Coordinates of C-alpha atoms and ligand atoms in Angstrom, one line a residue:
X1 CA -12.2 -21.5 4.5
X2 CA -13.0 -21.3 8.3
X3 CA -10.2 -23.1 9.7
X4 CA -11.0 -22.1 13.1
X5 CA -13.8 -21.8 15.5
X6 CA -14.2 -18.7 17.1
X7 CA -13.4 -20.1 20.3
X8 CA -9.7 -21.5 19.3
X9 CA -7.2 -19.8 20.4
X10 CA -5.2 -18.4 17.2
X11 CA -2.3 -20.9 15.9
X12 CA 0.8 -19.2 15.3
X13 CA 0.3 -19.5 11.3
X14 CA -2.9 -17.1 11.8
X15 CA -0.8 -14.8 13.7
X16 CA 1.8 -14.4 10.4
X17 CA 4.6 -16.0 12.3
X18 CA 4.1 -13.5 15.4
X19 CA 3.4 -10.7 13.3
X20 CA 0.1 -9.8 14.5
X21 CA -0.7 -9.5 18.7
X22 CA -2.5 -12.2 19.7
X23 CA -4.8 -10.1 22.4
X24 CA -7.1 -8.3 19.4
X25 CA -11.0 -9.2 19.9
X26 CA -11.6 -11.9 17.5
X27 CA -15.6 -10.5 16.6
X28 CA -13.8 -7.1 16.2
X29 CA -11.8 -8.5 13.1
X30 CA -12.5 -11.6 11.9
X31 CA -10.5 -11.2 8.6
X32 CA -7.2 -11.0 11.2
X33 CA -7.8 -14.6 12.0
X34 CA -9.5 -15.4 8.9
X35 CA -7.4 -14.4 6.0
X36 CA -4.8 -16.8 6.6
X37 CA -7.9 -19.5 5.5
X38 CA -8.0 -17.6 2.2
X39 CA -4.4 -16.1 1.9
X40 CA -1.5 -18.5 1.2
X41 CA 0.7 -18.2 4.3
X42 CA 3.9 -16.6 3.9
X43 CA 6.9 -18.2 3.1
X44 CA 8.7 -15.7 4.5
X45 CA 8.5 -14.7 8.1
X46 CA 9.3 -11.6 10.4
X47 CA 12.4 -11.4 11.4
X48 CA 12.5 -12.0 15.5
X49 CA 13.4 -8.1 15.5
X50 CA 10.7 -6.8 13.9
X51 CA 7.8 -8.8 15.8
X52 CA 9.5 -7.4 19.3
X53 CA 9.6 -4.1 17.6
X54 CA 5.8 -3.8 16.9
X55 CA 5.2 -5.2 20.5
X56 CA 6.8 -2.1 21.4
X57 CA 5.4 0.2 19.1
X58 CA 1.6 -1.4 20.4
X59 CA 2.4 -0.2 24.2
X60 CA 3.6 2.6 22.5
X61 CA 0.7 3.5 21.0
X62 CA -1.5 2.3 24.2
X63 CA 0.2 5.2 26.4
X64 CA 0.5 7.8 23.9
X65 CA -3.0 7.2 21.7
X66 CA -5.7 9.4 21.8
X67 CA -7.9 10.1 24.9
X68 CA -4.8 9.0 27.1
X69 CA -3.0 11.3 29.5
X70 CA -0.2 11.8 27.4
X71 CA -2.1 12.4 24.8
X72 CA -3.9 15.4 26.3
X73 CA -0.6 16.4 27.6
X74 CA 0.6 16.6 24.3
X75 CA -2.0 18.7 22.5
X76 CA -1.4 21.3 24.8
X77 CA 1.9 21.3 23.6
X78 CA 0.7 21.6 20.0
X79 CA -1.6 24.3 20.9
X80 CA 0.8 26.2 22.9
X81 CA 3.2 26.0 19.9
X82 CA 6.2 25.4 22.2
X83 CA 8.1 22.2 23.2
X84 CA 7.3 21.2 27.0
X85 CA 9.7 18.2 27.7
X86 CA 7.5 17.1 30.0
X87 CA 5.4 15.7 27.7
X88 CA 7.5 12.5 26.2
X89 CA 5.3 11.2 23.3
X90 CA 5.8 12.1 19.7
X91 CA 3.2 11.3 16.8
X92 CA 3.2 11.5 13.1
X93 CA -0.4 12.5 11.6
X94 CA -0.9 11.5 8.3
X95 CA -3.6 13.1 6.0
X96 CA -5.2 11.4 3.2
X97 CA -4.8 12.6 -0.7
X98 CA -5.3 10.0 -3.9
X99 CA -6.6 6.6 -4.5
X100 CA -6.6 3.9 -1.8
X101 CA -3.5 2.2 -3.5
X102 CA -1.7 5.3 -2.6
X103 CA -3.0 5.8 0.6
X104 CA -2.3 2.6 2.2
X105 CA 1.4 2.9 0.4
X106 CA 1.9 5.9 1.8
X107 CA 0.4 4.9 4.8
X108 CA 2.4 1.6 5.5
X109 CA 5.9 4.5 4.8
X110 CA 4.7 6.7 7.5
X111 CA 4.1 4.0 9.8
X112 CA 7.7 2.4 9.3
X113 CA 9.1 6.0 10.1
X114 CA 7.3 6.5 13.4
X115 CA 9.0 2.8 13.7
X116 CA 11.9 4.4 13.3
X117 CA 12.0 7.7 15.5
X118 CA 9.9 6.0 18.2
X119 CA 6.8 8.0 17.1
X120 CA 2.9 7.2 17.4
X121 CA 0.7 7.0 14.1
X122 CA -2.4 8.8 13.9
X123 CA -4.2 8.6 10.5
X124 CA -6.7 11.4 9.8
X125 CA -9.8 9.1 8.8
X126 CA -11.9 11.3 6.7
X127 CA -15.6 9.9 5.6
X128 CA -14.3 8.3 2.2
X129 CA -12.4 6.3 4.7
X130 CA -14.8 5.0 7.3
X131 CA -15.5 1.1 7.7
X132 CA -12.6 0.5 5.6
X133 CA -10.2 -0.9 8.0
X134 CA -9.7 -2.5 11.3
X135 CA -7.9 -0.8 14.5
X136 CA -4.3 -2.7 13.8
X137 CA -3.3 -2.1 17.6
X138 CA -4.8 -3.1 20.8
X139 CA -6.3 -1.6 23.2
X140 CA -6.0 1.6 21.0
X141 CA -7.2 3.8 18.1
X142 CA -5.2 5.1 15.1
X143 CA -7.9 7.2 14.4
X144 CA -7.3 10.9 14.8
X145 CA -9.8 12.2 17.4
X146 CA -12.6 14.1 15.5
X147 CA -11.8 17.1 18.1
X148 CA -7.5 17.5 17.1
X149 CA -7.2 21.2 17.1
X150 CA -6.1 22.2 14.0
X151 CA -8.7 19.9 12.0
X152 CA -9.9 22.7 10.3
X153 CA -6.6 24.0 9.1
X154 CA -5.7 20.2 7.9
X155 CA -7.7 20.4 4.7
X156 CA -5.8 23.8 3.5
X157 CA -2.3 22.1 4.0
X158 CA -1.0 21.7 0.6
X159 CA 2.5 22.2 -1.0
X160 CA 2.2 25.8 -0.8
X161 CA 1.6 26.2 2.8
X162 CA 4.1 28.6 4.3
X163 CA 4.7 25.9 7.5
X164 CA 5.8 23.0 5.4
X165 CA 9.0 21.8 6.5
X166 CA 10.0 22.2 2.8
X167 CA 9.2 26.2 2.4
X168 CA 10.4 27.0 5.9
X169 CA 13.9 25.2 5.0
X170 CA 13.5 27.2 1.6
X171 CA 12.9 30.4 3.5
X172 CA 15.4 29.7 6.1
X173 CA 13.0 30.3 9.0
X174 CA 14.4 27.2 10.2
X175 CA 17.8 25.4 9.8
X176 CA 19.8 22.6 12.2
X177 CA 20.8 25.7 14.3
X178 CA 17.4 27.1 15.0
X179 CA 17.3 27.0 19.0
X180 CA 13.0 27.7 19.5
X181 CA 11.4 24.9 17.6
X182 CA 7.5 25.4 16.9
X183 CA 5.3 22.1 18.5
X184 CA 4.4 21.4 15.6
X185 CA 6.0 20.9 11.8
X186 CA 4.1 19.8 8.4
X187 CA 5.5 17.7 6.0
X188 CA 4.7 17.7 2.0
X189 CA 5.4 14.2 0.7
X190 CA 3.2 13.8 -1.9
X191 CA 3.9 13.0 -5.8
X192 CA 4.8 16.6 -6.6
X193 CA 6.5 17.6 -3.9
X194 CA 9.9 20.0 -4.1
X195 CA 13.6 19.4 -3.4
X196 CA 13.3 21.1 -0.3
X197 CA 10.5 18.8 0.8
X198 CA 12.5 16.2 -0.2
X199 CA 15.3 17.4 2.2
X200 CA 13.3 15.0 4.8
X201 CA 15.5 12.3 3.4
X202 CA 18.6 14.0 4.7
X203 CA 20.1 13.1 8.0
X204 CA 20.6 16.3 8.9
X205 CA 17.4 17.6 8.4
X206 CA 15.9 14.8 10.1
X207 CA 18.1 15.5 13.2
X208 CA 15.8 18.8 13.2
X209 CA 12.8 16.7 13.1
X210 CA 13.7 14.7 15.9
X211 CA 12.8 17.3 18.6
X212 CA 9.1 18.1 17.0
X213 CA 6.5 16.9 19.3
X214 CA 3.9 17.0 16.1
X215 CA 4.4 16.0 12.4
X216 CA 1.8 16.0 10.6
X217 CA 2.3 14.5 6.9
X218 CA 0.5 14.9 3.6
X219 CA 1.4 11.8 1.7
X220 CA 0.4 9.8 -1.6
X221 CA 3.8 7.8 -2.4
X222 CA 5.7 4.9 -1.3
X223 CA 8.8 6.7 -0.2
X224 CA 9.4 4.1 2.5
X225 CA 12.3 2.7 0.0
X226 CA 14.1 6.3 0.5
X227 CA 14.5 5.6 4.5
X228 CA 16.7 3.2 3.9
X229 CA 19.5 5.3 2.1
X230 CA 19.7 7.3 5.3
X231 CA 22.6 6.2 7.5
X232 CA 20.4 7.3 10.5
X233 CA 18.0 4.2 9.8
X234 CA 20.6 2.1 8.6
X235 CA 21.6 -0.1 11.4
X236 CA 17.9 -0.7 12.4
X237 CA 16.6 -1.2 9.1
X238 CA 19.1 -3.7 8.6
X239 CA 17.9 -5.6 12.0
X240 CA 14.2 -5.5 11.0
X241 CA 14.5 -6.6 7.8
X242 CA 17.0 -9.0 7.0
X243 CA 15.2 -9.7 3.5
X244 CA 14.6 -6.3 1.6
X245 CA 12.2 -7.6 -0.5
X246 CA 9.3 -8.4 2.2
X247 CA 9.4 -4.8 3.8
X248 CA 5.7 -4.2 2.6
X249 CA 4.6 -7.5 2.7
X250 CA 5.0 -7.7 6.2
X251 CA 4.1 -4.1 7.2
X252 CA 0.9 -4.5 5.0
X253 CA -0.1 -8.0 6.6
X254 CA 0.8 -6.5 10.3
X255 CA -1.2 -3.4 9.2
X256 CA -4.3 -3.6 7.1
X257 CA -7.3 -5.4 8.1
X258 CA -10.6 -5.8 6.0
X259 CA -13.0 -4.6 8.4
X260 CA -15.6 -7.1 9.2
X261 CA -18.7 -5.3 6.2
X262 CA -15.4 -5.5 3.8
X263 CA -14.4 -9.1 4.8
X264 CA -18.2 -10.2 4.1
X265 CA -17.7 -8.8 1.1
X266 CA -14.6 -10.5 0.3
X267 CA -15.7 -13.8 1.5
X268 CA -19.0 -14.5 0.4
X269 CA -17.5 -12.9 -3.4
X270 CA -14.9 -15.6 -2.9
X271 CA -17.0 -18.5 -1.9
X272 CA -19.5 -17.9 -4.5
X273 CA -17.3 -17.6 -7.5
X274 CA -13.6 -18.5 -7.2
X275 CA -13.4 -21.4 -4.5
X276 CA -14.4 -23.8 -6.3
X277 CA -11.7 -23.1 -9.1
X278 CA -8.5 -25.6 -9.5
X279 CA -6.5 -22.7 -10.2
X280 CA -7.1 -18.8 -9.5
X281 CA -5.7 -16.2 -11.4
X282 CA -6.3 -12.3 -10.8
X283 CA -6.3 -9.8 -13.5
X284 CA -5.5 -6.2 -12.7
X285 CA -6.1 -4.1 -15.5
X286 CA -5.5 -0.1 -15.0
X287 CA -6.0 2.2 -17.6
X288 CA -4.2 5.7 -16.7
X289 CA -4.8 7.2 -20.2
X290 CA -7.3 5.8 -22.9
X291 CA -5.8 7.7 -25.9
X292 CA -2.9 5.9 -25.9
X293 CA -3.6 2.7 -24.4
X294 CA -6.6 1.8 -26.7
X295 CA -9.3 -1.2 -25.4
X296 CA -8.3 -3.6 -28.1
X297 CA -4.5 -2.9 -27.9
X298 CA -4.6 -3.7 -24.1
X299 CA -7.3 -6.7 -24.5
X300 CA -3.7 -7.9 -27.4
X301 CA -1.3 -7.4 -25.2
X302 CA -3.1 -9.2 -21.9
X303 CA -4.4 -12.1 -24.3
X304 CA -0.6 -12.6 -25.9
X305 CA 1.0 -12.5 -21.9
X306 CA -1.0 -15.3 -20.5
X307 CA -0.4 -17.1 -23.7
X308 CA 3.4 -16.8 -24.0
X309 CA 3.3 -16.9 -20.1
X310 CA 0.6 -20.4 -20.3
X311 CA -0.9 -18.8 -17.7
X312 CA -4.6 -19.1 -19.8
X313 CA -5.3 -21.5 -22.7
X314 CA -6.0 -20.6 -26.1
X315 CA -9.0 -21.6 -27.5
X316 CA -10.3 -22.8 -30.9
X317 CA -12.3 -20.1 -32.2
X318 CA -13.7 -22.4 -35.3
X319 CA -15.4 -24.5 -33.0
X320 CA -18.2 -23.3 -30.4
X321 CA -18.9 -25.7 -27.0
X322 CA -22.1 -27.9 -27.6
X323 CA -21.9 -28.8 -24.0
X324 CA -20.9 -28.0 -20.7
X325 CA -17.1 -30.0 -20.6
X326 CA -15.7 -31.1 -17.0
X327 CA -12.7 -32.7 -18.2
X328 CA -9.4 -30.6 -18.3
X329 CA -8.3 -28.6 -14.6
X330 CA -10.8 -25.9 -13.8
X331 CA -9.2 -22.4 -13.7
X332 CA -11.1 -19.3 -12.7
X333 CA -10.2 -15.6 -13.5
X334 CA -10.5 -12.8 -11.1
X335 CA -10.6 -9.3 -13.4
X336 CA -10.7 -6.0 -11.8
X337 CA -10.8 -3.0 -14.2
X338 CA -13.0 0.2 -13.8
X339 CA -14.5 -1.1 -17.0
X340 CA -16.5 -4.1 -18.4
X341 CA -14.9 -4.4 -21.8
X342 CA -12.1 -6.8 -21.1
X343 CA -14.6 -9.5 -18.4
X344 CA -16.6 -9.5 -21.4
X345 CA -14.3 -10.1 -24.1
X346 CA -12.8 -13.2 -22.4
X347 CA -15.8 -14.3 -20.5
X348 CA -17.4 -14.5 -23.8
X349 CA -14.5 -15.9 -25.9
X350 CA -14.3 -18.9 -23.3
X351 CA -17.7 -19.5 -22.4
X352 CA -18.8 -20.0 -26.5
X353 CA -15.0 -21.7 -27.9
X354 CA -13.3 -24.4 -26.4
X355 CA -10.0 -24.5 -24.9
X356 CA -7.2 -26.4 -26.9
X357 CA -6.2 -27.9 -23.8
X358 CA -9.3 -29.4 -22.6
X359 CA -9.1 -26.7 -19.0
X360 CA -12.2 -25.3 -18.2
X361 CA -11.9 -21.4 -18.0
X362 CA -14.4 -19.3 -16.2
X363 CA -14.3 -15.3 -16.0
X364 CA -15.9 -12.8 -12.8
X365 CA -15.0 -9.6 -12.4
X366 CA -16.9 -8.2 -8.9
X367 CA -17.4 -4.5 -10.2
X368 CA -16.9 -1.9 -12.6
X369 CA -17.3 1.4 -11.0
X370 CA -16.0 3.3 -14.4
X371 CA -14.5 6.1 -13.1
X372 CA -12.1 6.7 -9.6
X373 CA -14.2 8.3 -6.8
X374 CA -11.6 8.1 -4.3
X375 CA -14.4 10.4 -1.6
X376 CA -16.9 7.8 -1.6
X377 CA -16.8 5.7 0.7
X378 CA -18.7 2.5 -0.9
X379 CA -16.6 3.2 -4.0
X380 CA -13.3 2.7 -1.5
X381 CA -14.9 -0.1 0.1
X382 CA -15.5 -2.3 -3.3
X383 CA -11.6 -1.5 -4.2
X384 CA -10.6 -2.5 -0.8
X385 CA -12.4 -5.9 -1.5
X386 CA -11.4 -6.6 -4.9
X387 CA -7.4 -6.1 -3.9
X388 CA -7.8 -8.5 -1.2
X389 CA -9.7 -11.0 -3.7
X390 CA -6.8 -10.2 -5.9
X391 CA -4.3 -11.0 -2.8
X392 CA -5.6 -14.4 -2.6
X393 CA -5.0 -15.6 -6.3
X394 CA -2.7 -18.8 -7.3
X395 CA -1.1 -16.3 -9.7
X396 CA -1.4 -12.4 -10.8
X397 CA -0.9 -10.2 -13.8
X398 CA -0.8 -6.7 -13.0
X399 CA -0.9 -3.5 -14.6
X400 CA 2.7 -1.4 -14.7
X401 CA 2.3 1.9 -12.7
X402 CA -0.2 1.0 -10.8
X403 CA -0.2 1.2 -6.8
X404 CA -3.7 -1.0 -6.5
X405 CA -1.8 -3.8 -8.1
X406 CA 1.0 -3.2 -5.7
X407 CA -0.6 -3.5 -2.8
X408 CA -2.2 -6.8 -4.0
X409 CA 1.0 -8.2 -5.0
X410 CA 2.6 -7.3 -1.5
X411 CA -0.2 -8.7 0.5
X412 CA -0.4 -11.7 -1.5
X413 CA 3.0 -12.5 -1.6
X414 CA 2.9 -13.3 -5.0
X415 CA 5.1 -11.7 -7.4
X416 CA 3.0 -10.6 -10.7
X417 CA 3.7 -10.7 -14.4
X418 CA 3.6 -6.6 -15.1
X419 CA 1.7 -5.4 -18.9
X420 CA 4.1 -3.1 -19.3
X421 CA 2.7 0.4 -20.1
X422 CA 1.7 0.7 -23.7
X423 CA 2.9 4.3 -25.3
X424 CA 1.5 5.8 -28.3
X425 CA -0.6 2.9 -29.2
X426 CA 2.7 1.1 -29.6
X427 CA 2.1 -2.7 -27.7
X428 CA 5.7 -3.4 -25.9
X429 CA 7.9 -5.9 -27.0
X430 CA 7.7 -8.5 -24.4
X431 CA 4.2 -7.8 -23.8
X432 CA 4.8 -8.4 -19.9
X433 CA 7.4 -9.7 -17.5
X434 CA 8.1 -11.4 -13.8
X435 CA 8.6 -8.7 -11.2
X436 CA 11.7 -10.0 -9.6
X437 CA 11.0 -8.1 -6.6
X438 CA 7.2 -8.3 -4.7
X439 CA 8.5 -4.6 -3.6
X440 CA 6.3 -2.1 -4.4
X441 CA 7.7 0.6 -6.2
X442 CA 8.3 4.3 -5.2
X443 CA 7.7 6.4 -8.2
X444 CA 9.0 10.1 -7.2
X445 CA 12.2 9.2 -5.4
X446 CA 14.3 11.7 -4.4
X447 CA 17.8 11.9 -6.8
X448 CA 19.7 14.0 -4.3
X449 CA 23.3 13.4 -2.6
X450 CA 22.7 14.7 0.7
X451 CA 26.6 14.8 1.5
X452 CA 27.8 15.5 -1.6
X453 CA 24.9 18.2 -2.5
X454 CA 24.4 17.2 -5.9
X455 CA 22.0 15.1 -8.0
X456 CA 22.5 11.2 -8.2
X457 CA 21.4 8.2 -9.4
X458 CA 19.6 6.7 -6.3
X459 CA 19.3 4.0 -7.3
X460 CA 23.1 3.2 -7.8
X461 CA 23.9 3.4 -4.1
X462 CA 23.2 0.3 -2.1
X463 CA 23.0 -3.1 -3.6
X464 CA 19.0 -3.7 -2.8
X465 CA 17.9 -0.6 -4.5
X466 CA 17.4 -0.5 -7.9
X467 CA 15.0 1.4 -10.5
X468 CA 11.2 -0.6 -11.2
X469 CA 10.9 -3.0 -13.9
X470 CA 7.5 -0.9 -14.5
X471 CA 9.2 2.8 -14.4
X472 CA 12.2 3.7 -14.8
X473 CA 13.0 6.3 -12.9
X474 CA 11.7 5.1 -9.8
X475 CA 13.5 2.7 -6.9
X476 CA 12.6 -0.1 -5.4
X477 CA 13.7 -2.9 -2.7
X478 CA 15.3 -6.4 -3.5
Ligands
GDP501 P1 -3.4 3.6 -9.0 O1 -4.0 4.9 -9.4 O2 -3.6 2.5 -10.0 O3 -2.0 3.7 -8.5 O4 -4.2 3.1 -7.7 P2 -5.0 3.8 -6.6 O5 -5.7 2.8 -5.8 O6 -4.2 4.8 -5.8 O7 -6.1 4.7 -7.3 C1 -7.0 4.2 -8.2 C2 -8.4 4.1 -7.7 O8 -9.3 4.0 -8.8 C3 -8.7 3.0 -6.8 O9 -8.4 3.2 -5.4 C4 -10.2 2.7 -7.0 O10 -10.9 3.7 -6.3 C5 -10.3 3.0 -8.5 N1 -10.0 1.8 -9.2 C6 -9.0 1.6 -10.1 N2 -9.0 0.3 -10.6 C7 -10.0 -0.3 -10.0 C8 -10.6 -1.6 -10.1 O11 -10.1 -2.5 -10.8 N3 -11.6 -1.9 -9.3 C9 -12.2 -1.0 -8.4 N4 -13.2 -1.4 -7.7 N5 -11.7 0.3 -8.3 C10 -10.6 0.6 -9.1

């Protein structure tokens, strides 16, 4: 670790291939020059499109971000509820709702959509959210200022509000015809949202869109995968990404950050315990319903995958260590959970038995918070470390369903063996299986024909969407 000085200039390998600007303040984020010291770099690089794309998007951002003229400029315009052309900046304000998994998903889709439509990013940073991340552009916050106008009115928006985009399209208060357009429009994308919220992903609503100064967006889910069945993004999508499958791998490198008291964390956790190791191999175990998925059934199932897998050795449970062996490859395991049961099932199964193999096997697992408090900040902050640790593993197992492992996956680059969800106590047969994309999957897609006006399969459409090996019903990139 600490490949460079903090006086080198950055090589283009700690810049992602171009990915990240190279004029960021290097005490302002170490973990954006670091990571790459701790991260495998990516065999996969941005395409030549997409780097000179976010170079536009950052001066962008610089002349429309908050505090600048423009910026000003265009809060009047929200307040006056009325379109003023003179004004020539559009924004996207997203608002928090879920687990940090979810966020930074959801996140990540809003910011490829202001890509898209040439709009800025603001990101409502409640106190749950504070020291989490770094500023991804320069010379410019993402933070939506404390004093935005309707802050107050932010926390009531929900999928009822009357304003949504979804119930005014419902109520026909506005339609692709409506001449006066209101400043401002709010958008319901969230897990449960309705088909007419889900009309976003319709040309020809978005063609409304396009003229709203403001739009501010409640969203939880990775719908990013939906954009590109929309023949308005098609062309460009095509440009940015010539290789489907590394949409959020670049777009989460370019935009999440560890901020400096969330890298320490990371680093000196790293150092202490999994350095060291020959091999490293992360763990993500979440649990979305105990009834069904009992302890012992899921400690089966993860034990029989990283046997069948000979990802971990077996050991001989007759015979119980006398001393300390160095002899066989060192391998250390990184488990997160929100619970202590499974680190101590396997710490204590190969610290007592030896392995069959002769590899030495040693288990951490950096926290167990038992339950999700997705409003406290520290809470947040010991997740946001233990997906990056995860990130940085040789190889990963994940959990199906789960966003946190998604995220890990994606920034990692590494594509996980999933548990696949246990139902009714029943252990699935295989146990686990190779995701064959690193794509993150969206879980609530929308299964609607625009043109046509009638359900469909989305995921039948274009080649490089398909349903999840994890769930189903939902589509994913390839
Ligand atoms: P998902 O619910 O698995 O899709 O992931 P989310 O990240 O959206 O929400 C789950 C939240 O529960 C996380 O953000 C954490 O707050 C907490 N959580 C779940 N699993 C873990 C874990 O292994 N470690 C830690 N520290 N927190 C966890």
């Amino acid at each position: 670790a600490g490949l460079m000085h903090d006086s080198s200039q950055p090589t283009s390998d700690a810049l992602l291939g171009g990915l990240l600007a190279p004029d960021i303040r290097r005490k302002s984020c170490l973990s954006r020059y670091q990571s790459i010291s701790y991260r495998k770099s990516s065999l996969h690089k941005p395409s030549p499109y997409l780097v000179s794309k976010l170079r536009e998007y950052e001066k962008l951002h610089k002349r429309c971000g908050p505090y600048t003229k423009s910026y000003k400029k265009s809060i009047k315009e929200l307040v006056s509820g009325q379109i003023d052309s003179s004004s020539n900046c559009r924004y996207v304000v997203w608002l928090a709702n879920c687990g940090l998994g979810n966020r930074i998903l959801s996140m990540t889709s809003a910011f490829l959509y202001a890509l898209l439509t040439d709009r800025v990013l603001l990101i409502n940073e409640e106190s749950d959210m504070s020291n989490m991340f770094c500023e991804p552009f320069p010379d410019a916050s993402w933070i939506l200022p404390e004093d935005f106008p309707f802050m107050n009115q932010l926390y009531s928006f929900g999928r009822d509000y009357a304003q949504s985009f979804g119930n005014m399209l419902e109520n026909r208060i506005i339609n692709t015809s409506t001449e006066l357009l209101p400043s401002c429009l709010y958008l319901y994308l969230s897990h449960d949202y309705d088909h007419h919220d889900k009309l976003f992903f319709c040309d020809q609503e978005q063609a409304i869109l396009r003229n709203i100064p403001w739009l501010i967006m409640k969203a939880n889910i990775y719908f990013l995968p939906s954009l590109f069945l929309m023949s308005s993004f098609e062309e460009e999508l095509s440009k940015l990404f010539p290789d489907k499958e590394m949409v959020f791998h670049h777009l989460g490198r370019y935009l999440f950050h560890p901020s400096n008291q969330v890298w320490k964390l990371i680093t000196s956790y790293y150092k202490k315990y999994l350095a060291k190791a020959e091999e490293r191999i992360g763990i993500q175990i979440r649990i979305f319903d105990n009834k069904t998925s009992p302890v012992e059934h899921v400690m089966d199932q993860i034990l029989t995958c990283t046997d069948k897998e000979k990802l971990l050795p077996r050991v001989d449970m007759g015979k119980s260590i006398v001393a300390p062996s160095g002899k066989g490859k060192s391998k250390a395991v990184l488990i997160t959970s929100l619970v202590p049961y499974y680190y101590e099932k396997m710490m204590n199964m190969y610290s007592k038995h030896p392995t069959l193999n002769g590899e030495v096997v040693a288990v951490y697992q950096p926290s167990h918070e038992e339950e999700q408090q997705s409003e406290n900040n520290v809470h947040n902050q010991k997740a946001w470390a233990e997906i990056n640790l995860l990130s940085m593993m040789d190889v990963l197992v994940t959990s199906a369903w789960s966003t946190f492992g998604y995220v890990a996956q994606g920034l990692g680059g590494k594509k996980p063996w999933i548990l696949y969800k246990i139902e009714n106590k029943t252990i699935p047969d295989p146990v686990c299986g190779r995701a064959k994309s690193l794509e993150p999957c969206f879980h609530a897609p929308p299964v609607y024909d625009c043109k046509a006006k009638r359900e469909v399969d989305t995921a039948t459409i274009i080649p490089y969407l398909r349903h999840c090996e994890d769930i189903y019903w939902g589509i994913k990139l390839f």
